[in-house]
Coordinates of C-alpha atoms and ligand atoms in Angstrom, one line a residue:
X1053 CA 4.7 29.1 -0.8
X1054 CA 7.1 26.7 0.7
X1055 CA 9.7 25.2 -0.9
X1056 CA 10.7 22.5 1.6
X1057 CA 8.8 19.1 2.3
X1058 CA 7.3 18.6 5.5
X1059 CA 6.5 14.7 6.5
X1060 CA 4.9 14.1 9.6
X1061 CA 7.0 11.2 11.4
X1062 CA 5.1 8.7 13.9
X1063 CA 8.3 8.8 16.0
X1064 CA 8.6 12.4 17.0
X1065 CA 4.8 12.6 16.5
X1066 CA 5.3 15.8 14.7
X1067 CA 5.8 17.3 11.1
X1068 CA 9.4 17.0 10.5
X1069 CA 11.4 19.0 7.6
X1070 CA 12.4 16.1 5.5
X1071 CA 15.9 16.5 4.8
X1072 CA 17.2 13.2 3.1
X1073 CA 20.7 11.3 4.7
X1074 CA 22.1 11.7 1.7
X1075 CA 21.6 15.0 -0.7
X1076 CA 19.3 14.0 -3.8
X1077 CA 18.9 10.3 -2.6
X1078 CA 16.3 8.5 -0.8
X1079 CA 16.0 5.3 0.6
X1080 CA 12.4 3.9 1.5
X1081 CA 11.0 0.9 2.6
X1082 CA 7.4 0.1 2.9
X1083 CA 6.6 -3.9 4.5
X1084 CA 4.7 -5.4 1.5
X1085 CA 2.1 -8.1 1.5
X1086 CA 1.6 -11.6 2.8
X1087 CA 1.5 -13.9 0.2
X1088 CA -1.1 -16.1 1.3
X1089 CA -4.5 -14.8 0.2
X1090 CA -5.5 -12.0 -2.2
X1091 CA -4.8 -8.5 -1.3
X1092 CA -8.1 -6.8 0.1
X1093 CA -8.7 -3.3 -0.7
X1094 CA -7.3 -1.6 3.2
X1095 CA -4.2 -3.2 1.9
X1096 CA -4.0 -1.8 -1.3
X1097 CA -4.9 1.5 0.2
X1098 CA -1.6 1.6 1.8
X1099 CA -0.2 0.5 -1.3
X1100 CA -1.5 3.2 -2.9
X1101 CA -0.6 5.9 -0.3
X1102 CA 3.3 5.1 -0.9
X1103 CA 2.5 5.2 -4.7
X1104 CA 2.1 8.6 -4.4
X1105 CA 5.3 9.7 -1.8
X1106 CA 7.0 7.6 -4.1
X1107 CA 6.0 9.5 -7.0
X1108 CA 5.9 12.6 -5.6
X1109 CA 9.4 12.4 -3.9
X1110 CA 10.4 11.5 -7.9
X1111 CA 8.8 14.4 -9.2
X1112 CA 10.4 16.7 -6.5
X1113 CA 13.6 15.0 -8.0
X1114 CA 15.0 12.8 -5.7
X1115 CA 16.6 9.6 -7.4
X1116 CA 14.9 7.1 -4.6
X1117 CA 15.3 3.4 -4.2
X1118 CA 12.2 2.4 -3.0
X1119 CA 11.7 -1.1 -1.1
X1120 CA 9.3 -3.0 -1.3
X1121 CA 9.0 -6.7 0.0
X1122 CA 7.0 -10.1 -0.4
X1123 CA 6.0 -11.4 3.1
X1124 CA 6.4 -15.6 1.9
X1125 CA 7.3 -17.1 5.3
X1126 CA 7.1 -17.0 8.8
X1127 CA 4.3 -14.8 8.7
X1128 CA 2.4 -17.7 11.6
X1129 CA -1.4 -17.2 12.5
X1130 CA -2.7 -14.5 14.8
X1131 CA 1.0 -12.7 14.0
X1132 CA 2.3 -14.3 17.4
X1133 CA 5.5 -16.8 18.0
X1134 CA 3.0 -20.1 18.0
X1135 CA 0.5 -21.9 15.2
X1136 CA 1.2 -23.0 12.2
X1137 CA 2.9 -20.6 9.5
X1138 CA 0.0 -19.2 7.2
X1139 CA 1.3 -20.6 3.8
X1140 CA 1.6 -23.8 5.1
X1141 CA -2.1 -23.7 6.6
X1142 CA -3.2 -22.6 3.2
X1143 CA -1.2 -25.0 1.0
X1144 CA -2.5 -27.8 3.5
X1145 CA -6.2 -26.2 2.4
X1146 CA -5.6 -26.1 -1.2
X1147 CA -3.1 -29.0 -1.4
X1148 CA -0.7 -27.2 -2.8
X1149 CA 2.5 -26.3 -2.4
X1150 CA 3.7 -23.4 -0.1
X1151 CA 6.0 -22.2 -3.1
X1152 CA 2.4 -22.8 -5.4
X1153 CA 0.8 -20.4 -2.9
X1154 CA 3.1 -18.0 -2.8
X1155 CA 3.5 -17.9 -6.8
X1156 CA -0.3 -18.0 -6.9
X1157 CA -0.6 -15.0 -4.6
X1158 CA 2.4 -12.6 -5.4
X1159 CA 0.8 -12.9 -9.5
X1160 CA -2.6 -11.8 -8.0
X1161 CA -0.8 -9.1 -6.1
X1162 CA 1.3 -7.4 -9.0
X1163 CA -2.1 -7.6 -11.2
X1164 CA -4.0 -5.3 -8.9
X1165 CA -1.2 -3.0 -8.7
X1166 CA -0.5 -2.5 -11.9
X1167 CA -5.0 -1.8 -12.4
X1168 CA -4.3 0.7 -9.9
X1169 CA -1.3 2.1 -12.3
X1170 CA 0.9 2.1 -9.2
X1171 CA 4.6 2.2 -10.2
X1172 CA 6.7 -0.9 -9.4
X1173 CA 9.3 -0.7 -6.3
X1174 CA 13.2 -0.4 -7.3
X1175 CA 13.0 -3.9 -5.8
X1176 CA 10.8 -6.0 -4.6
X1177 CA 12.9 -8.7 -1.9
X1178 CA 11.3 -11.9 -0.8
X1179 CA 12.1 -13.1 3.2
X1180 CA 12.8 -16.8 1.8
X1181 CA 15.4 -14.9 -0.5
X1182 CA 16.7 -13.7 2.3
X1183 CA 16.8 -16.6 4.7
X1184 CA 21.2 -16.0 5.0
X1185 CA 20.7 -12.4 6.0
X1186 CA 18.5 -13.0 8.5
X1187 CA 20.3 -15.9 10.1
X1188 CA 23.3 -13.7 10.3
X1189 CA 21.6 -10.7 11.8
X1190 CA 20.3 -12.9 14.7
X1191 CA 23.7 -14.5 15.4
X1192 CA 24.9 -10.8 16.2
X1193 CA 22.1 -10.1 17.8
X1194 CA 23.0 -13.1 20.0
X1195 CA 26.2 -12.3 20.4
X1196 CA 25.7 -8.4 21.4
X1197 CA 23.5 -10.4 24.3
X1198 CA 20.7 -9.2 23.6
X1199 CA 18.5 -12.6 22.1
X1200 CA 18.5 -16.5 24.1
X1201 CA 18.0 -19.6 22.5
X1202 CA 15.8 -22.4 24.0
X1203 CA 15.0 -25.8 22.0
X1204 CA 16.1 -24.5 18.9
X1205 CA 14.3 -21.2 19.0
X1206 CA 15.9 -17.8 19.6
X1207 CA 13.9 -15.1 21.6
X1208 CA 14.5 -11.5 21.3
X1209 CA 15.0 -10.4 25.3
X1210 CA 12.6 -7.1 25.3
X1211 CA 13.4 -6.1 28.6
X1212 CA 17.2 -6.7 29.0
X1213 CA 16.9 -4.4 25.4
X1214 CA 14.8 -1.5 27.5
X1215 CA 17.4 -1.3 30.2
X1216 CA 19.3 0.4 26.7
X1217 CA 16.5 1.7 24.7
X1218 CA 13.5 2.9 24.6
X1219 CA 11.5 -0.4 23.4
X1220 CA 7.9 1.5 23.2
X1221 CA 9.1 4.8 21.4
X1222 CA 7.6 4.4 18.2
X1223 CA 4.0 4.4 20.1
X1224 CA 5.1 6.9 23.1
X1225 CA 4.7 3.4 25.4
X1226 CA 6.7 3.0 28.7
X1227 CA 7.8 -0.8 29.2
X1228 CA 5.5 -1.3 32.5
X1229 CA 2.3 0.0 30.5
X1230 CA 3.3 -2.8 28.0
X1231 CA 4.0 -5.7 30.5
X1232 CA 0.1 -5.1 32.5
X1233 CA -1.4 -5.4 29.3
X1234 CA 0.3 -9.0 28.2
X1235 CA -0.9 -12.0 28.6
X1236 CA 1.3 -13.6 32.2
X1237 CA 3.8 -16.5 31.2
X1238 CA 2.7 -19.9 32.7
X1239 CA 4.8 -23.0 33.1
X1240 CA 4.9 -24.0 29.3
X1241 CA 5.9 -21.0 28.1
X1242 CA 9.7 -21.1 26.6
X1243 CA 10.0 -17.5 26.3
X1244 CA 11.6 -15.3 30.0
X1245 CA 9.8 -12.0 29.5
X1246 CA 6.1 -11.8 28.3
X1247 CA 6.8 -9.5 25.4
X1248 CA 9.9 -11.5 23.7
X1249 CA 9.2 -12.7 21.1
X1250 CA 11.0 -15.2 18.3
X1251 CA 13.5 -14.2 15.9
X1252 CA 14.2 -18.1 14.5
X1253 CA 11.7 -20.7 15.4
X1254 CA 12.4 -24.2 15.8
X1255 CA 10.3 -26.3 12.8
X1256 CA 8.3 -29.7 13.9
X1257 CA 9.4 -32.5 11.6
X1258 CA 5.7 -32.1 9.8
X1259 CA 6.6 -28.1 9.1
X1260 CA 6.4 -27.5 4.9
X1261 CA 9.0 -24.4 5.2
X1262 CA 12.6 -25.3 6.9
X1263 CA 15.8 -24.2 6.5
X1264 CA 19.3 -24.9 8.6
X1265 CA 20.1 -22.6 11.0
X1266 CA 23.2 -22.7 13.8
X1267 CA 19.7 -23.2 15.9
X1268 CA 18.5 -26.4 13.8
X1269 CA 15.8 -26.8 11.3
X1270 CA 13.7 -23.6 11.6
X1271 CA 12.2 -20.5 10.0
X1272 CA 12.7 -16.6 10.9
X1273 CA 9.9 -15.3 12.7
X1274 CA 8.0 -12.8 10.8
X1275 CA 9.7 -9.2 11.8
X1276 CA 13.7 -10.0 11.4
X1277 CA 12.9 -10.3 7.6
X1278 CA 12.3 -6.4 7.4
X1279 CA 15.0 -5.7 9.5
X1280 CA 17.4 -7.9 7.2
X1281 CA 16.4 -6.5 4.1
X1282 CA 16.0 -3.3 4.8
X1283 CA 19.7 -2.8 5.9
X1284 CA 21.0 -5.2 3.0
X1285 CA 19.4 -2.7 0.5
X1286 CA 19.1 0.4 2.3
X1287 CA 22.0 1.1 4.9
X1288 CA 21.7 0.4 8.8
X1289 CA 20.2 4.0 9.1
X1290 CA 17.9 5.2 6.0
X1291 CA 15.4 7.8 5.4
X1292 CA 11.5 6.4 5.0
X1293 CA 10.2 3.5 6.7
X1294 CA 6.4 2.7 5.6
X1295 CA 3.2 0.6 6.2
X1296 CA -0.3 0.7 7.5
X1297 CA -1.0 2.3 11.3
X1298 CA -1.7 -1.5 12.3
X1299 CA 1.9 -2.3 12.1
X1300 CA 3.5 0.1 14.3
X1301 CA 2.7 -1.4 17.8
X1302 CA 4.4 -4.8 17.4
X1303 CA 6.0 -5.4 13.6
X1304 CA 7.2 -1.6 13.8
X1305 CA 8.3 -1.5 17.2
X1306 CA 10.3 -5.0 16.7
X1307 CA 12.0 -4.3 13.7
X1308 CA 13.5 -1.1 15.4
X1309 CA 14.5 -3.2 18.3
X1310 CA 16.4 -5.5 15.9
X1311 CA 18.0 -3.5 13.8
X1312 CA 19.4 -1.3 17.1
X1313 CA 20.3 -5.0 19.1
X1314 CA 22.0 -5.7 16.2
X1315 CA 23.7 -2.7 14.5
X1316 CA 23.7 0.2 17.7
X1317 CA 22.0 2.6 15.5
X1318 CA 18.5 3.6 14.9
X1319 CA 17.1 2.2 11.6
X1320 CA 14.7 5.1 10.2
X1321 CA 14.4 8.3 10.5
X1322 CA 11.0 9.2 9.0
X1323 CA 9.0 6.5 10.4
X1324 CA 5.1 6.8 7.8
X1325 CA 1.9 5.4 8.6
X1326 CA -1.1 4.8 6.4
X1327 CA -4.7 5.3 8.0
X1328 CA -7.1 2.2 7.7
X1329 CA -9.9 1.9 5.2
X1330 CA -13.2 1.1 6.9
X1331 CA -16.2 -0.4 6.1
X1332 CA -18.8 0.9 8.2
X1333 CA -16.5 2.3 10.9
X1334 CA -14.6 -1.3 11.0
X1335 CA -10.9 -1.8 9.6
X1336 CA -11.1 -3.4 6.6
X1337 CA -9.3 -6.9 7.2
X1338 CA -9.0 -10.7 6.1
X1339 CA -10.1 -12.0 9.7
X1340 CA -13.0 -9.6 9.9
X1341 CA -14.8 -11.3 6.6
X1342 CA -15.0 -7.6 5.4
X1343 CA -12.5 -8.0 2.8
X1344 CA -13.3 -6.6 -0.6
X1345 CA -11.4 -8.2 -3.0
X1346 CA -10.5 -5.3 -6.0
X1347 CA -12.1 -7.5 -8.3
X1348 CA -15.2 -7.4 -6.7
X1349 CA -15.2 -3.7 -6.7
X1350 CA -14.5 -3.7 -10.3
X1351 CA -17.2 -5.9 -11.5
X1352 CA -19.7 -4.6 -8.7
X1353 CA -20.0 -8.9 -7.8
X1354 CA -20.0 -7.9 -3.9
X1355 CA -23.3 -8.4 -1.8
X1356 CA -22.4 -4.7 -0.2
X1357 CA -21.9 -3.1 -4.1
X1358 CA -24.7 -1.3 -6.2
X1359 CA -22.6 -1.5 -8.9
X1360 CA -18.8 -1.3 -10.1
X1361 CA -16.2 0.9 -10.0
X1362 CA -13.5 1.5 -12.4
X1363 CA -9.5 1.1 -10.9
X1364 CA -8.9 4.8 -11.4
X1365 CA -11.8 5.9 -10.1
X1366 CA -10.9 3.7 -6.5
X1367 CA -7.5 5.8 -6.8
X1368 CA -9.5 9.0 -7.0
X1369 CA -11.3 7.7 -4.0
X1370 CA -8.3 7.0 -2.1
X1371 CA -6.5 10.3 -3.3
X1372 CA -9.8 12.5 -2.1
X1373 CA -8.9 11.6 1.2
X1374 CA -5.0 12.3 3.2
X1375 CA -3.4 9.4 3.9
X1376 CA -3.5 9.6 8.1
X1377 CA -7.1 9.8 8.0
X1378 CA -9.4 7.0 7.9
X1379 CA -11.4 6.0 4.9
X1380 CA -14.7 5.0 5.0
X1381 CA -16.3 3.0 2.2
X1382 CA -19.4 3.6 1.2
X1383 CA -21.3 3.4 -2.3
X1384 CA -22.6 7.2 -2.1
X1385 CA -19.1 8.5 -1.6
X1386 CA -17.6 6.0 -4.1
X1387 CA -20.4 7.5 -6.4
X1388 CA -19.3 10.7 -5.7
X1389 CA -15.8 9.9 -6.3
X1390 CA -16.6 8.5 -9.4
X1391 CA -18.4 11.9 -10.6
X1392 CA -15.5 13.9 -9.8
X1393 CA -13.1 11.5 -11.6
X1394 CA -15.1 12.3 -14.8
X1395 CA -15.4 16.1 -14.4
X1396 CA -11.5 15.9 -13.6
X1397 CA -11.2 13.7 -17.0
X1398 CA -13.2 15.6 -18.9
X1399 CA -11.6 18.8 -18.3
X1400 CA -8.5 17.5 -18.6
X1401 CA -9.4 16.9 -22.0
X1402 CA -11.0 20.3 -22.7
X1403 CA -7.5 22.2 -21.6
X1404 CA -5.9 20.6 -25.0
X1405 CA -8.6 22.5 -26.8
X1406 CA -8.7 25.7 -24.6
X1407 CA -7.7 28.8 -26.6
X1408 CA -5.5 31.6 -25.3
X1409 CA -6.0 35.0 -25.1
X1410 CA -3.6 38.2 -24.4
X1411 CA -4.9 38.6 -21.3
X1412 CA -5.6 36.2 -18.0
X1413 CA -8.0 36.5 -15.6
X1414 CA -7.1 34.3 -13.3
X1415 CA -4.2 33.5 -11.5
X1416 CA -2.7 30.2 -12.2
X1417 CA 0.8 31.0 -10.5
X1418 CA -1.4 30.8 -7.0
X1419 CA -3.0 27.8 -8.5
X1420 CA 0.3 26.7 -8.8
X1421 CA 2.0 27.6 -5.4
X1422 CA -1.3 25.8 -3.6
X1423 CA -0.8 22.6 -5.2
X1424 CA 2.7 23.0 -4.1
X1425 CA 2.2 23.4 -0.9
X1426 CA -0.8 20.9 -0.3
X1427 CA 2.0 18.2 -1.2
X1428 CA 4.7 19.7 0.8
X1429 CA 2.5 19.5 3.8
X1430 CA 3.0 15.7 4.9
X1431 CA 1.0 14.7 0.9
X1432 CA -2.2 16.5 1.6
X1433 CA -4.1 14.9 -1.5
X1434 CA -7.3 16.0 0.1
X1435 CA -6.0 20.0 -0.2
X1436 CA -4.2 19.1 -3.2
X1437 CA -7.6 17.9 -5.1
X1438 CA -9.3 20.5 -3.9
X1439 CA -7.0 22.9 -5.2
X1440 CA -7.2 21.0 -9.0
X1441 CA -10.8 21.3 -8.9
X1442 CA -10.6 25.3 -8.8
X1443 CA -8.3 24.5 -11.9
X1444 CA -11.3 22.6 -13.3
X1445 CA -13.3 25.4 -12.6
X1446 CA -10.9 27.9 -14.7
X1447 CA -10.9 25.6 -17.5
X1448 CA -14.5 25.4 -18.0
X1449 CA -14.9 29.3 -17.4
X1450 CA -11.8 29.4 -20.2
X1451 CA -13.9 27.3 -22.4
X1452 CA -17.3 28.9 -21.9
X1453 CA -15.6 32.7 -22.7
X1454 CA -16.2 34.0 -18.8
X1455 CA -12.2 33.9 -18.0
X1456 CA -9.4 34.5 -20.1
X1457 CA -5.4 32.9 -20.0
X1458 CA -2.3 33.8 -22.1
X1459 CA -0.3 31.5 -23.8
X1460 CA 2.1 30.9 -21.4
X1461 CA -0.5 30.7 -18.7
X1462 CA -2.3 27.5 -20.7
X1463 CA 0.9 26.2 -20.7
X1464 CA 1.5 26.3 -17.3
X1465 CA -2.0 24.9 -15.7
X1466 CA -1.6 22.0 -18.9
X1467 CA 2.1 20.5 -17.0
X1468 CA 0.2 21.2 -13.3
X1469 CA -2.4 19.4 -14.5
X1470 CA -0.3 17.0 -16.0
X1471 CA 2.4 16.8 -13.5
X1472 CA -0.5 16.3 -10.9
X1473 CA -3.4 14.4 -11.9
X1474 CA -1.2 11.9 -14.0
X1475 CA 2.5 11.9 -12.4
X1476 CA 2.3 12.3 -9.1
X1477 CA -1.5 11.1 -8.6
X1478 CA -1.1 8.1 -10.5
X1479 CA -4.4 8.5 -12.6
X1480 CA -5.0 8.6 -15.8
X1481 CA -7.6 8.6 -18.8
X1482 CA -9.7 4.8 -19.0
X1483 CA -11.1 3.6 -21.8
X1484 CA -14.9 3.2 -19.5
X1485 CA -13.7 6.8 -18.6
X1486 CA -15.0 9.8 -20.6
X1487 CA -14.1 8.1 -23.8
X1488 CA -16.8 8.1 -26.6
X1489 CA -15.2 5.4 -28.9
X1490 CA -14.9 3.5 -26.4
X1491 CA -18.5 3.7 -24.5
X1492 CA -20.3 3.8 -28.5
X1493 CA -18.3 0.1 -29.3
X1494 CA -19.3 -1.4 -26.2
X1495 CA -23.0 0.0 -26.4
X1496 CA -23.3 -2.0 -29.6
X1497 CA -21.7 -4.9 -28.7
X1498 CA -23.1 -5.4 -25.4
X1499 CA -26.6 -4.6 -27.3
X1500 CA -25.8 -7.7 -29.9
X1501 CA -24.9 -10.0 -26.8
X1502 CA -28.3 -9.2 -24.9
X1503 CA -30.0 -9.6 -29.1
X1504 CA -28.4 -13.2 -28.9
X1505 CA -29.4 -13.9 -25.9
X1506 CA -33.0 -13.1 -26.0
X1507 CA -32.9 -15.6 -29.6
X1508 CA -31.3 -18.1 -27.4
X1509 CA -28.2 -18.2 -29.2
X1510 CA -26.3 -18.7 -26.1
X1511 CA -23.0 -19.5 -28.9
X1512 CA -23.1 -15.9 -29.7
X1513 CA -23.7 -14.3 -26.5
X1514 CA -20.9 -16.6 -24.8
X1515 CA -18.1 -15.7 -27.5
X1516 CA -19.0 -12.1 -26.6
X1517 CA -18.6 -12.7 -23.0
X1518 CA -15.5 -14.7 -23.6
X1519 CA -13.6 -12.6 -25.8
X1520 CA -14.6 -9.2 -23.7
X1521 CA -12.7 -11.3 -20.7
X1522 CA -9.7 -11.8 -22.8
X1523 CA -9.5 -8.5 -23.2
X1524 CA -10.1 -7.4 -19.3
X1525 CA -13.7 -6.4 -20.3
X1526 CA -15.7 -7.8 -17.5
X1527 CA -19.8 -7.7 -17.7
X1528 CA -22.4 -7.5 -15.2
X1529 CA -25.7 -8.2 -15.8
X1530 CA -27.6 -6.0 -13.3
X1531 CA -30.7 -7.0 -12.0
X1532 CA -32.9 -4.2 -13.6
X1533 CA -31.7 -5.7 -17.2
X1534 CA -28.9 -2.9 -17.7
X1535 CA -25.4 -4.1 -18.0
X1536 CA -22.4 -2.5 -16.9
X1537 CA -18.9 -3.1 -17.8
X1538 CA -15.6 -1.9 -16.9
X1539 CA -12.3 -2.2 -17.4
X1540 CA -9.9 -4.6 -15.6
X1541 CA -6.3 -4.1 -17.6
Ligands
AMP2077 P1 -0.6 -7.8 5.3 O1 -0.7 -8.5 3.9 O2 -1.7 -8.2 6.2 O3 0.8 -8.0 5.9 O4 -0.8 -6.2 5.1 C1 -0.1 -5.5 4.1 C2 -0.2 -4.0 4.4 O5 -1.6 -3.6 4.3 C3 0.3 -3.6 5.7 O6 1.1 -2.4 5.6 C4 -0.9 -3.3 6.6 O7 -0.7 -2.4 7.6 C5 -1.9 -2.8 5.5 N1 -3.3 -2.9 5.8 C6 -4.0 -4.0 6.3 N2 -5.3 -3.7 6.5 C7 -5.5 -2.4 6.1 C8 -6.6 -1.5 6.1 N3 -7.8 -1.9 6.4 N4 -6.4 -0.2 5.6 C9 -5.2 0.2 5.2 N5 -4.1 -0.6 5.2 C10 -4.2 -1.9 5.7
ZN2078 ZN1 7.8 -5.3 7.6

């Protein structure tokens, strides 16, 4: 077995021994959401996916401040330099304010994380918090020479930067490659260089979100804010930088531009990227329209859904799979997952009853090592649950009398299993999950609301409904005349 953690880091494009900056500590920063519409579930894949190297960097015992921020300005359209800011196309939409949209959506946000039982980050910085930081990192930028201003707007000189550094290096680009494939610069264009692109922009009188700036009225372009807050909290050089594959090309690539322009040193040294989930080979995304909402995969209420699916058995899903391959979402393998979230639930609860023996027959140290090691390669939660399902299979050999463990064994494969399924995997026992009680109360009650109904005492079967969505209970009526409920707490 080995001992030391391997992580594999987009910048070398290698697996890397991860040795931390500091001894024991860790510093990691993962860009957060855009607060301007719900999270879909490709973002809360990635989400998920530094859950776990979160949790599993805690269980390996590293104390780690973990970053996570809210995206609530300067986020524009179509993620360039021009268009209107996307809270401020939204609030327009919903006539509300940007603040109102931001509130609304960062709410929606920390409820579907905390269905997904993801852990909270150490913090959790907003960019209009941080609105002073980022000012001041631009003025050194400008001053080390390496930004312009024009009209109130400051540009970040790409190529003046690549005479220094390598600008493409977190996606192995050469400058030239970069340039033929931009969009040429015509007469209206304030920027000098095709690939510049704004660290302040100047705000039209009509603009919702201002501040003052040495520039004027403005707001910080979308990738400063990462950059600011990442060093405030973090250092100029820390260990984990984090977000979805989409983000390494432009917000990635930018953010290491600025922090280098601004403090000579390079920001990250492990930089992590998620995979995308896919729906039917297509990343999962808000402009695509093939958004699920987690909701909607809870309750099954999704034109693409046979049915719904439980938060924890969505983790499972995402855990089946490592996080640098795709994910493709389907019903069949979210069925699947769903089975194997059971059996793993179910013998779960079997190893509290399991007795011991003098004698073992199988060998839970390997067990042991393998699960180990599945994590210490780069998080291989594919391996890894592959690996617990051979401990499943000892536990129901235990329990039917074909295998045998001691004492100490049980106790063993009961803290991998706990240490595993439910510390470092994040999932845990649901009430619409293997639980009796649970399933034998809503059986009845769900039988008295369809008795109501068919008596056309709509009173009764609406205070059922009502009360079961206090409670996070949400009911589906299924087409067949089942109904299927699951848990949304
Ligand atoms: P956004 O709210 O659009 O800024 O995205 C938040 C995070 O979700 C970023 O790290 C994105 O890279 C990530 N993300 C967006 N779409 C997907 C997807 N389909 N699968 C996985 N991660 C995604
Ligand atoms: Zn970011």
């Amino acid at each position: 077995m080995t001992n030391k953690l391997f992580i594999y880091n987009t910048l070398s494009r290698q697996k890397e021994e991860f040795i931390p900056l500091h001894e024991n500590f860790v510093g990691m920063y993962v860009c957060g959401p855009t607060v301007y519409s719900d999270v879909h579930l490709g973002n809360c894949r990635t989400f998920i996916s530094f859950d776990l190297i979160y949790r599993y960097l805690l269980h390996l015992g590293f104390k780690v401040r973990y970053v996570r921020n809210i995206t609530d300005a300067g986020h524009l359209e179509g993620d360039r330099d021009e268009g209107d800011d996307k809270f401020a196309k939204k609030a327009k939409l919903e006539q509300l304010e940007p603040m109102e949209i931001v509130q609304k959506y960062s709410l929606g946000f920390h409820d579907v994380m905390r269905a997904f039982n993801t852990m909270s980050p150490s913090i959790e910085p907003t960019a209009t918090g941080h609105i002073c930081e980022q000012i001041e990192m631009i003025k050194v930028i400008l001053t080390n020479g390496y930004a312009y201003e024009v009209n109130g707007t400051v540009y970040f000189d790409v190529e003046k930067y690549n005479k220094e550094y390598p600008y493409g290096q977190l996606t192995n680009r050469q400058l030239d490659d970069l340039l033929a494939n931009t969009r040429e610069l015509d007469g209206q264009d304030e920027k000098h260089g095709p690939l510049d692109f704004a660290l302040w922009i100047n705000a039209k009188a009509e603009h919702l979100m201002k501040w003052p700036s040495p520039w004027g009225w403005g707001f910080p372009g979308w990738h400063i804010e990462c950059s600011a807050m990442s060093s405030k909290y973090l250092g100029d050089t820390f260990d984990i930088h984090g977000g979805g594959m989409d983000l390494q090309a432009t917000h990635h690539t930018n953010e290491i531009a600025q922090s280098q322009a601004c403090n000579h040193k390079a920001p990250v040294k492990y930089w992590m990227h998620t995979n995308m989930l896919t729906v039917n080979g297509v990343r999962m995304s808000k402009s695509a329209g093939n958004g699920f909402l987690p909701g909607e995969l809870f309750t099954g209420n999704h034109r693409l859904l046979d049915k719904g699916y439980s938060p924890m058995c969505v983790r499972f899903f995402m855990m089946q799979t490592h996080y640098r391959s795709t994910l493709d979402f389907s019903n069949e393998a979210l069925q699947a997952s769903e089975k194997g979230y059971r059996k793993l639930m179910t013998a779960m609860e079997l190893l509290d009853k399991l007795k011991a023996s003098s004698t073992t027959t199988s060998d839970i140290i390997t067990l042991k090592n393998n699960c180990y090691e599945a994590m210490n390669d780069d998080f291989n939660t594919a391996v890894l649950v592959a690996q617990l399902f051979e401990g499943v299979r000892i536990i129901n050999s235990v329990n039917a009398g074909s295998e045998t463990i001691t004492a100490s064994d049980l106790d063993t494969l009961k803290k991998l299993f706990n240490d595993f399924v439910i510390d470092v995997m994040g999932l845990m026992p649901e009430a619409s999950a293997g639980n009796g009680i649970a399933d034998g109360l809503m059986d009845l009650v769900l039988s008295i609301r369809t008795e109501s109904k068919t008596k056309k005492d709509f009173a009764t079967s609406d205070k059922i409904r009502d009360s079961l969505k206090q409670l996070k209970i949400a009911v589906k009526d299924e087409k067949d005349g089942t109904v299927n409920w699951t848990y949304e707490g």
